[in-house]
Amino acid sequence: MTFYRTTRLMLSGAAFLSLAGSAFALDGQDLLKKINAAYTLQGGTLLADGVDVDGTTVTLKKASFKPNSGGEALPIGEITMTGVEEDDDGGYYIEEAAFPDISTTNDGATLTVTDLNLGGISIPADPKGDGLDSMLLYESAHSGPLKVVKDGAEVFSLGGSDMNLTLREDESGFDFDGTFKGLKADLTKAADPASKDAIEKLALQQVNGDITMKGAWDLTPGTIDVSEFAFDFANVGKLNLAFKISGYTMPFVKSLQEAAKQAEANQNKEEAQQALGLSMLGLLQQLSFEGAQIRFDDASITKRALDYAGSQQGVSGKQMADSLKAMTPIMLAQLNIPELQNAVSAAVSTFLDDPKSLTVNAAPEKPVPFPMIMGAAMGAPNTLPQVLGVKVSAND
C-alpha cells in the first residue's frame, strides 16, 4: 500500500510538472510575430519556414529577410536564439542570436563572413509606444572575419567588427562604440592604367587600417554626440569626424519610422518619394546643430600626393605645395568670407609646409536650428561660417 501511494504521488508530480512546463513554454510564433512588429518599422520582415522551441532556445528554420520595398526575399538560413525569456508585459529578451555564415558569389567575386551574432536583444511587446520599451534594441553585434576573393586572390578583408550599445542605469540615454579591425584592401589589381599609376606613386598598393566610433545619445533633449568616427590607415593618416545635434528624441524617431512606413505602403513610388522628402524637411525643423569637427592627422600621404600631383604638372612636390598656397586665398576670395579666408589660407600654408594635422571646427555659441542653416545656405551662404562658428587650424 505504501509503495502504491508513493508511486501515485510520483506520477501525479510528474504530470503536474509536465502540465506546468507546457503552460510556461515559449511561444515561438508569438516571438517571431513581435520581432516583425518591431522590425517592419525599420525596413523589412523576417520570414521562417518553421519555428522550433527547445526550452529557452528558439530556432528559425530556413529564415529569410524580405524588404518592405518589395523584391525577392534574401535567404539567411537557420537562426538560433538562446536564453530566450518572455517578460511580464509580453515582450521578450534574447541573450544571443547566432546567424549562419555567409558565402555568396557575384560577378566572379566571392564574399564570406563568419561568426555573426547579436547579443542582449530586447523585443518590445508593443512597438507603437513612445518609451524605450517600444524599441527593438540590442546590446552587442559581432562579426568574425570577412573576405572578398576574386580570381583566386583576396582583394578585401576585415578581421572582425564589434558594436556595443549600453543603456545607462537611470535610462537617461545610451553610450555606444564600435570597431572594424584589420581592414585590408589590395589595390594592385586595378585595371585602368592611370589608376594603377596613381596607386603605385601614392604607395597605396596595400591599404591597412581600422575604423572606430564612439558616442552617446541623451534621450530627453535628443542629443546625439558622436565624439569619434575615425578612419585610421597605415602610411596614410587618420581622419576623424565628430558632430553633435539635438532634437533627436524618441517622438522624432517614431515620426521617422512612420514616414518611412507610409512611403513603403504607397504603390506610386514617385509620389511616395516626394511625400517622404516633404516629411523629412518637416522633421528636420525639430533638429538643431550644436557642433562638429573634421580633423586629419597625416601619416605621410600628403607629401606623396603633392609629389604625384606635381609630376602630373611637370613640377616638384614643393613647387606644387607653393602653388596651392598661392591659389588658396584667390579661390576663397570668391566666397566673400574675409575672416575665414585668412584663417584657412594660414592653416593650409602651415600644413603644406610641414604636414602634421589639419582641423576644421564648427562650434556655435548656442545650438543653431537646422531651418536657420538651410536658410543661410540658400540666401546668404557667406554667412554660414559665422552662423556655425567655423574655425580652421593646422598642426595643433
PDB file of N, CA and C in Angstrom, residues 147-229:
ATOM      1  N   LYS A 147      35.845  38.285 -45.959  1.00  0.00           N
ATOM      2  CA  LYS A 147      36.799  38.242 -47.062  1.00  0.00           C
ATOM      3  C   LYS A 147      36.078  38.342 -48.400  1.00  0.00           C
ATOM      4  N   VAL A 148      36.745  39.013 -49.335  1.00  0.00           N
ATOM      5  CA  VAL A 148      36.274  39.060 -50.717  1.00  0.00           C
ATOM      6  C   VAL A 148      37.402  38.520 -51.586  1.00  0.00           C
ATOM      7  N   VAL A 149      37.121  37.436 -52.290  1.00  0.00           N
ATOM      8  CA  VAL A 149      38.124  36.788 -53.129  1.00  0.00           C
ATOM      9  C   VAL A 149      37.668  36.826 -54.582  1.00  0.00           C
ATOM     10  N   LYS A 150      38.554  37.276 -55.457  1.00  0.00           N
ATOM     11  CA  LYS A 150      38.251  37.322 -56.888  1.00  0.00           C
ATOM     12  C   LYS A 150      39.423  36.770 -57.678  1.00  0.00           C
ATOM     13  N   ASP A 151      39.119  35.877 -58.589  1.00  0.00           N
ATOM     14  CA  ASP A 151      40.150  35.223 -59.409  1.00  0.00           C
ATOM     15  C   ASP A 151      41.230  34.593 -58.549  1.00  0.00           C
ATOM     16  N   GLY A 152      40.818  34.013 -57.444  1.00  0.00           N
ATOM     17  CA  GLY A 152      41.744  33.310 -56.567  1.00  0.00           C
ATOM     18  C   GLY A 152      42.559  34.198 -55.655  1.00  0.00           C
ATOM     19  N   ALA A 153      42.386  35.524 -55.744  1.00  0.00           N
ATOM     20  CA  ALA A 153      43.158  36.456 -54.914  1.00  0.00           C
ATOM     21  C   ALA A 153      42.243  37.198 -53.956  1.00  0.00           C
ATOM     22  N   GLU A 154      42.714  37.415 -52.735  1.00  0.00           N
ATOM     23  CA  GLU A 154      41.946  38.155 -51.728  1.00  0.00           C
ATOM     24  C   GLU A 154      42.113  39.650 -51.988  1.00  0.00           C
ATOM     25  N   VAL A 155      41.013  40.313 -52.352  1.00  0.00           N
ATOM     26  CA  VAL A 155      41.094  41.733 -52.690  1.00  0.00           C
ATOM     27  C   VAL A 155      40.651  42.630 -51.541  1.00  0.00           C
ATOM     28  N   PHE A 156      39.906  42.062 -50.605  1.00  0.00           N
ATOM     29  CA  PHE A 156      39.446  42.859 -49.457  1.00  0.00           C
ATOM     30  C   PHE A 156      39.190  41.927 -48.292  1.00  0.00           C
ATOM     31  N   SER A 157      39.520  42.394 -47.092  1.00  0.00           N
ATOM     32  CA  SER A 157      39.232  41.587 -45.906  1.00  0.00           C
ATOM     33  C   SER A 157      39.061  42.483 -44.685  1.00  0.00           C
ATOM     34  N   LEU A 158      38.375  41.945 -43.704  1.00  0.00           N
ATOM     35  CA  LEU A 158      38.150  42.639 -42.442  1.00  0.00           C
ATOM     36  C   LEU A 158      38.332  41.615 -41.336  1.00  0.00           C
ATOM     37  N   GLY A 159      39.195  41.930 -40.371  1.00  0.00           N
ATOM     38  CA  GLY A 159      39.476  40.977 -39.308  1.00  0.00           C
ATOM     39  C   GLY A 159      38.260  40.665 -38.447  1.00  0.00           C
ATOM     40  N   GLY A 160      37.391  41.637 -38.263  1.00  0.00           N
ATOM     41  CA  GLY A 160      36.197  41.454 -37.449  1.00  0.00           C
ATOM     42  C   GLY A 160      35.627  42.790 -37.027  1.00  0.00           C
ATOM     43  N   SER A 161      34.402  42.775 -36.548  1.00  0.00           N
ATOM     44  CA  SER A 161      33.763  44.016 -36.110  1.00  0.00           C
ATOM     45  C   SER A 161      32.944  43.775 -34.852  1.00  0.00           C
ATOM     46  N   ASP A 162      32.851  44.815 -34.024  1.00  0.00           N
ATOM     47  CA  ASP A 162      32.056  44.756 -32.797  1.00  0.00           C
ATOM     48  C   ASP A 162      31.358  46.088 -32.588  1.00  0.00           C
ATOM     49  N   MET A 163      30.065  46.027 -32.274  1.00  0.00           N
ATOM     50  CA  MET A 163      29.282  47.212 -31.924  1.00  0.00           C
ATOM     51  C   MET A 163      28.655  46.977 -30.558  1.00  0.00           C
ATOM     52  N   ASN A 164      28.682  48.003 -29.703  1.00  0.00           N
ATOM     53  CA  ASN A 164      28.118  47.881 -28.358  1.00  0.00           C
ATOM     54  C   ASN A 164      27.199  49.063 -28.064  1.00  0.00           C
ATOM     55  N   LEU A 165      26.065  48.760 -27.447  1.00  0.00           N
ATOM     56  CA  LEU A 165      25.087  49.779 -27.060  1.00  0.00           C
ATOM     57  C   LEU A 165      24.759  49.568 -25.588  1.00  0.00           C
ATOM     58  N   THR A 166      25.088  50.555 -24.754  1.00  0.00           N
ATOM     59  CA  THR A 166      24.917  50.402 -23.306  1.00  0.00           C
ATOM     60  C   THR A 166      23.894  51.400 -22.777  1.00  0.00           C
ATOM     61  N   LEU A 167      22.821  50.875 -22.206  1.00  0.00           N
ATOM     62  CA  LEU A 167      21.795  51.725 -21.597  1.00  0.00           C
ATOM     63  C   LEU A 167      22.262  52.164 -20.218  1.00  0.00           C
ATOM     64  N   ARG A 168      22.193  53.458 -19.945  1.00  0.00           N
ATOM     65  CA  ARG A 168      22.609  53.963 -18.632  1.00  0.00           C
ATOM     66  C   ARG A 168      21.661  53.481 -17.536  1.00  0.00           C
ATOM     67  N   GLU A 169      22.172  53.397 -16.311  1.00  0.00           N
ATOM     68  CA  GLU A 169      21.386  52.860 -15.202  1.00  0.00           C
ATOM     69  C   GLU A 169      20.106  53.652 -14.969  1.00  0.00           C
ATOM     70  N   ASP A 170      20.174  54.977 -15.161  1.00  0.00           N
ATOM     71  CA  ASP A 170      18.975  55.788 -14.935  1.00  0.00           C
ATOM     72  C   ASP A 170      18.102  55.880 -16.195  1.00  0.00           C
ATOM     73  N   GLU A 171      18.483  55.124 -17.243  1.00  0.00           N
ATOM     74  CA  GLU A 171      17.741  55.080 -18.509  1.00  0.00           C
ATOM     75  C   GLU A 171      17.594  56.459 -19.161  1.00  0.00           C
ATOM     76  N   SER A 172      18.554  57.328 -18.886  1.00  0.00           N
ATOM     77  CA  SER A 172      18.511  58.667 -19.488  1.00  0.00           C
ATOM     78  C   SER A 172      19.080  58.682 -20.901  1.00  0.00           C
ATOM     79  N   GLY A 173      19.760  57.594 -21.274  1.00  0.00           N
ATOM     80  CA  GLY A 173      20.339  57.563 -22.602  1.00  0.00           C
ATOM     81  C   GLY A 173      21.226  56.365 -22.818  1.00  0.00           C
ATOM     82  N   PHE A 174      21.902  56.362 -23.960  1.00  0.00           N
ATOM     83  CA  PHE A 174      22.782  55.271 -24.334  1.00  0.00           C
ATOM     84  C   PHE A 174      24.203  55.780 -24.578  1.00  0.00           C
ATOM     85  N   ASP A 175      25.163  54.902 -24.371  1.00  0.00           N
ATOM     86  CA  ASP A 175      26.531  55.120 -24.821  1.00  0.00           C
ATOM     87  C   ASP A 175      26.826  54.014 -25.830  1.00  0.00           C
ATOM     88  N   PHE A 176      27.489  54.347 -26.914  1.00  0.00           N
ATOM     89  CA  PHE A 176      27.753  53.328 -27.932  1.00  0.00           C
ATOM     90  C   PHE A 176      29.174  53.458 -28.459  1.00  0.00           C
ATOM     91  N   ASP A 177      29.683  52.346 -28.938  1.00  0.00           N
ATOM     92  CA  ASP A 177      31.009  52.337 -29.551  1.00  0.00           C
ATOM     93  C   ASP A 177      31.068  51.191 -30.557  1.00  0.00           C
ATOM     94  N   GLY A 178      32.018  51.291 -31.467  1.00  0.00           N
ATOM     95  CA  GLY A 178      32.161  50.259 -32.478  1.00  0.00           C
ATOM     96  C   GLY A 178      33.565  50.216 -33.029  1.00  0.00           C
ATOM     97  N   THR A 179      33.988  49.042 -33.462  1.00  0.00           N
ATOM     98  CA  THR A 179      35.305  48.881 -34.072  1.00  0.00           C
ATOM     99  C   THR A 179      35.209  47.953 -35.276  1.00  0.00           C
ATOM    100  N   PHE A 180      35.927  48.319 -36.326  1.00  0.00           N
ATOM    101  CA  PHE A 180      36.089  47.466 -37.503  1.00  0.00           C
ATOM    102  C   PHE A 180      37.592  47.294 -37.656  1.00  0.00           C
ATOM    103  N   LYS A 181      38.091  46.141 -37.206  1.00  0.00           N
ATOM    104  CA  LYS A 181      39.531  45.935 -37.078  1.00  0.00           C
ATOM    105  C   LYS A 181      40.114  45.164 -38.265  1.00  0.00           C
ATOM    106  N   GLY A 182      41.371  45.509 -38.580  1.00  0.00           N
ATOM    107  CA  GLY A 182      42.114  44.755 -39.578  1.00  0.00           C
ATOM    108  C   GLY A 182      41.553  44.848 -40.977  1.00  0.00           C
ATOM    109  N   LEU A 183      41.171  46.064 -41.382  1.00  0.00           N
ATOM    110  CA  LEU A 183      40.669  46.256 -42.731  1.00  0.00           C
ATOM    111  C   LEU A 183      41.850  46.264 -43.712  1.00  0.00           C
ATOM    112  N   LYS A 184      41.769  45.424 -44.754  1.00  0.00           N
ATOM    113  CA  LYS A 184      42.841  45.344 -45.749  1.00  0.00           C
ATOM    114  C   LYS A 184      42.239  45.366 -47.154  1.00  0.00           C
ATOM    115  N   ALA A 185      42.854  46.139 -48.030  1.00  0.00           N
ATOM    116  CA  ALA A 185      42.409  46.204 -49.420  1.00  0.00           C
ATOM    117  C   ALA A 185      43.626  46.095 -50.335  1.00  0.00           C
ATOM    118  N   ASP A 186      43.540  45.212 -51.322  1.00  0.00           N
ATOM    119  CA  ASP A 186      44.605  45.030 -52.301  1.00  0.00           C
ATOM    120  C   ASP A 186      44.207  45.788 -53.563  1.00  0.00           C
ATOM    121  N   LEU A 187      44.913  46.885 -53.831  1.00  0.00           N
ATOM    122  CA  LEU A 187      44.589  47.726 -54.980  1.00  0.00           C
ATOM    123  C   LEU A 187      45.481  47.450 -56.189  1.00  0.00           C
ATOM    124  N   THR A 188      46.296  46.404 -56.111  1.00  0.00           N
ATOM    125  CA  THR A 188      47.217  46.115 -57.208  1.00  0.00           C
ATOM    126  C   THR A 188      46.506  45.578 -58.441  1.00  0.00           C
ATOM    127  N   LYS A 189      45.248  45.163 -58.283  1.00  0.00           N
ATOM    128  CA  LYS A 189      44.517  44.588 -59.411  1.00  0.00           C
ATOM    129  C   LYS A 189      43.781  45.627 -60.243  1.00  0.00           C
ATOM    130  N   ALA A 190      44.016  46.905 -59.960  1.00  0.00           N
ATOM    131  CA  ALA A 190      43.346  47.960 -60.734  1.00  0.00           C
ATOM    132  C   ALA A 190      43.664  47.790 -62.214  1.00  0.00           C
ATOM    133  N   ALA A 191      42.613  47.824 -63.060  1.00  0.00           N
ATOM    134  CA  ALA A 191      42.784  47.577 -64.491  1.00  0.00           C
ATOM    135  C   ALA A 191      43.147  48.845 -65.257  1.00  0.00           C
ATOM    136  N   ASP A 192      42.613  49.992 -64.822  1.00  0.00           N
ATOM    137  CA  ASP A 192      42.869  51.242 -65.532  1.00  0.00           C
ATOM    138  C   ASP A 192      44.326  51.678 -65.349  1.00  0.00           C
ATOM    139  N   PRO A 193      45.073  51.900 -66.436  1.00  0.00           N
ATOM    140  CA  PRO A 193      46.497  52.271 -66.329  1.00  0.00           C
ATOM    141  C   PRO A 193      46.738  53.534 -65.507  1.00  0.00           C
ATOM    142  N   ALA A 194      45.877  54.553 -65.681  1.00  0.00           N
ATOM    143  CA  ALA A 194      46.046  55.803 -64.934  1.00  0.00           C
ATOM    144  C   ALA A 194      45.855  55.563 -63.441  1.00  0.00           C
ATOM    145  N   SER A 195      44.829  54.784 -63.097  1.00  0.00           N
ATOM    146  CA  SER A 195      44.588  54.473 -61.685  1.00  0.00           C
ATOM    147  C   SER A 195      45.733  53.655 -61.108  1.00  0.00           C
ATOM    148  N   LYS A 196      46.220  52.701 -61.883  1.00  0.00           N
ATOM    149  CA  LYS A 196      47.318  51.854 -61.419  1.00  0.00           C
ATOM    150  C   LYS A 196      48.575  52.683 -61.159  1.00  0.00           C
ATOM    151  N   ASP A 197      48.824  53.651 -62.053  1.00  0.00           N
ATOM    152  CA  ASP A 197      49.996  54.525 -61.886  1.00  0.00           C
ATOM    153  C   ASP A 197      49.859  55.370 -60.629  1.00  0.00           C
ATOM    154  N   ALA A 198      48.653  55.926 -60.405  1.00  0.00           N
ATOM    155  CA  ALA A 198      48.431  56.750 -59.213  1.00  0.00           C
ATOM    156  C   ALA A 198      48.594  55.931 -57.941  1.00  0.00           C
ATOM    157  N   ILE A 199      48.074  54.714 -57.947  1.00  0.00           N
ATOM    158  CA  ILE A 199      48.177  53.841 -56.778  1.00  0.00           C
ATOM    159  C   ILE A 199      49.639  53.545 -56.458  1.00  0.00           C
ATOM    160  N   GLU A 200      50.427  53.290 -57.481  1.00  0.00           N
ATOM    161  CA  GLU A 200      51.847  52.993 -57.263  1.00  0.00           C
ATOM    162  C   GLU A 200      52.604  54.223 -56.764  1.00  0.00           C
ATOM    163  N   LYS A 201      52.346  55.383 -57.362  1.00  0.00           N
ATOM    164  CA  LYS A 201      53.038  56.604 -56.959  1.00  0.00           C
ATOM    165  C   LYS A 201      52.665  57.018 -55.527  1.00  0.00           C
ATOM    166  N   LEU A 202      51.434  56.731 -55.153  1.00  0.00           N
ATOM    167  CA  LEU A 202      50.981  57.084 -53.804  1.00  0.00           C
ATOM    168  C   LEU A 202      51.272  55.980 -52.786  1.00  0.00           C
ATOM    169  N   ALA A 203      51.862  54.877 -53.260  1.00  0.00           N
ATOM    170  CA  ALA A 203      52.196  53.737 -52.395  1.00  0.00           C
ATOM    171  C   ALA A 203      50.967  53.192 -51.670  1.00  0.00           C
ATOM    172  N   LEU A 204      49.894  53.013 -52.447  1.00  0.00           N
ATOM    173  CA  LEU A 204      48.638  52.527 -51.876  1.00  0.00           C
ATOM    174  C   LEU A 204      48.291  51.129 -52.381  1.00  0.00           C
ATOM    175  N   GLN A 205      49.302  50.364 -52.769  1.00  0.00           N
ATOM    176  CA  GLN A 205      49.037  49.018 -53.278  1.00  0.00           C
ATOM    177  C   GLN A 205      48.311  48.160 -52.238  1.00  0.00           C
ATOM    178  N   GLN A 206      48.728  48.306 -50.996  1.00  0.00           N
ATOM    179  CA  GLN A 206      48.089  47.581 -49.900  1.00  0.00           C
ATOM    180  C   GLN A 206      47.636  48.594 -48.845  1.00  0.00           C
ATOM    181  N   VAL A 207      46.337  48.654 -48.625  1.00  0.00           N
ATOM    182  CA  VAL A 207      45.779  49.599 -47.651  1.00  0.00           C
ATOM    183  C   VAL A 207      45.382  48.821 -46.401  1.00  0.00           C
ATOM    184  N   ASN A 208      45.891  49.241 -45.240  1.00  0.00           N
ATOM    185  CA  ASN A 208      45.597  48.566 -43.975  1.00  0.00           C
ATOM    186  C   ASN A 208      45.157  49.581 -42.934  1.00  0.00           C
ATOM    187  N   GLY A 209      44.124  49.258 -42.197  1.00  0.00           N
ATOM    188  CA  GLY A 209      43.703  50.192 -41.154  1.00  0.00           C
ATOM    189  C   GLY A 209      42.519  49.707 -40.345  1.00  0.00           C
ATOM    190  N   ASP A 210      42.038  50.598 -39.494  1.00  0.00           N
ATOM    191  CA  ASP A 210      40.903  50.319 -38.614  1.00  0.00           C
ATOM    192  C   ASP A 210      39.898  51.465 -38.708  1.00  0.00           C
ATOM    193  N   ILE A 211      38.656  51.147 -38.393  1.00  0.00           N
ATOM    194  CA  ILE A 211      37.607  52.161 -38.284  1.00  0.00           C
ATOM    195  C   ILE A 211      37.017  52.049 -36.881  1.00  0.00           C
ATOM    196  N   THR A 212      36.947  53.160 -36.178  1.00  0.00           N
ATOM    197  CA  THR A 212      36.392  53.148 -34.821  1.00  0.00           C
ATOM    198  C   THR A 212      35.362  54.261 -34.666  1.00  0.00           C
ATOM    199  N   MET A 213      34.424  54.035 -33.762  1.00  0.00           N
ATOM    200  CA  MET A 213      33.437  55.071 -33.486  1.00  0.00           C
ATOM    201  C   MET A 213      33.041  55.034 -32.025  1.00  0.00           C
ATOM    202  N   LYS A 214      32.610  56.197 -31.517  1.00  0.00           N
ATOM    203  CA  LYS A 214      32.212  56.304 -30.115  1.00  0.00           C
ATOM    204  C   LYS A 214      31.241  57.480 -29.980  1.00  0.00           C
ATOM    205  N   GLY A 215      30.234  57.303 -29.153  1.00  0.00           N
ATOM    206  CA  GLY A 215      29.289  58.402 -28.983  1.00  0.00           C
ATOM    207  C   GLY A 215      28.267  58.139 -27.899  1.00  0.00           C
ATOM    208  N   ALA A 216      27.273  59.020 -27.821  1.00  0.00           N
ATOM    209  CA  ALA A 216      26.233  58.923 -26.795  1.00  0.00           C
ATOM    210  C   ALA A 216      24.938  59.528 -27.318  1.00  0.00           C
ATOM    211  N   TRP A 217      23.824  59.060 -26.741  1.00  0.00           N
ATOM    212  CA  TRP A 217      22.501  59.582 -27.095  1.00  0.00           C
ATOM    213  C   TRP A 217      21.760  59.879 -25.803  1.00  0.00           C
ATOM    214  N   ASP A 218      21.526  61.164 -25.516  1.00  0.00           N
ATOM    215  CA  ASP A 218      20.726  61.579 -24.362  1.00  0.00           C
ATOM    216  C   ASP A 218      19.281  61.721 -24.824  1.00  0.00           C
ATOM    217  N   LEU A 219      18.393  60.936 -24.232  1.00  0.00           N
ATOM    218  CA  LEU A 219      17.043  60.792 -24.766  1.00  0.00           C
ATOM    219  C   LEU A 219      16.160  62.028 -24.631  1.00  0.00           C
ATOM    220  N   THR A 220      16.153  62.670 -23.460  1.00  0.00           N
ATOM    221  CA  THR A 220      15.202  63.769 -23.245  1.00  0.00           C
ATOM    222  C   THR A 220      15.452  64.962 -24.170  1.00  0.00           C
ATOM    223  N   PRO A 221      16.689  65.485 -24.248  1.00  0.00           N
ATOM    224  CA  PRO A 221      16.918  66.576 -25.200  1.00  0.00           C
ATOM    225  C   PRO A 221      17.141  66.055 -26.617  1.00  0.00           C
ATOM    226  N   GLY A 222      17.282  64.708 -26.726  1.00  0.00           N
ATOM    227  CA  GLY A 222      17.527  64.128 -28.038  1.00  0.00           C
ATOM    228  C   GLY A 222      18.888  64.498 -28.589  1.00  0.00           C
ATOM    229  N   THR A 223      19.894  64.544 -27.713  1.00  0.00           N
ATOM    230  CA  THR A 223      21.234  64.945 -28.138  1.00  0.00           C
ATOM    231  C   THR A 223      22.055  63.728 -28.552  1.00  0.00           C
ATOM    232  N   ILE A 224      22.481  63.715 -29.787  1.00  0.00           N
ATOM    233  CA  ILE A 224      23.394  62.688 -30.279  1.00  0.00           C
ATOM    234  C   ILE A 224      24.773  63.320 -30.409  1.00  0.00           C
ATOM    235  N   ASP A 225      25.719  62.767 -29.680  1.00  0.00           N
ATOM    236  CA  ASP A 225      27.084  63.299 -29.664  1.00  0.00           C
ATOM    237  C   ASP A 225      28.036  62.207 -30.139  1.00  0.00           C
ATOM    238  N   VAL A 226      28.418  62.257 -31.400  1.00  0.00           N
ATOM    239  CA  VAL A 226      29.392  61.315 -31.951  1.00  0.00           C
ATOM    240  C   VAL A 226      30.770  61.958 -31.793  1.00  0.00           C
ATOM    241  N   SER A 227      31.491  61.516 -30.785  1.00  0.00           N
ATOM    242  CA  SER A 227      32.793  62.131 -30.493  1.00  0.00           C
ATOM    243  C   SER A 227      33.903  61.557 -31.361  1.00  0.00           C
ATOM    244  N   GLU A 228      33.672  60.386 -31.908  1.00  0.00           N
ATOM    245  CA  GLU A 228      34.706  59.756 -32.744  1.00  0.00           C
ATOM    246  C   GLU A 228      34.078  58.904 -33.832  1.00  0.00           C
ATOM    247  N   PHE A 229      34.486  59.151 -35.056  1.00  0.00           N
ATOM    248  CA  PHE A 229      34.180  58.277 -36.186  1.00  0.00           C
ATOM    249  C   PHE A 229      35.426  58.350 -37.056  1.00  0.00           C
TER     250      PHE A 229
END
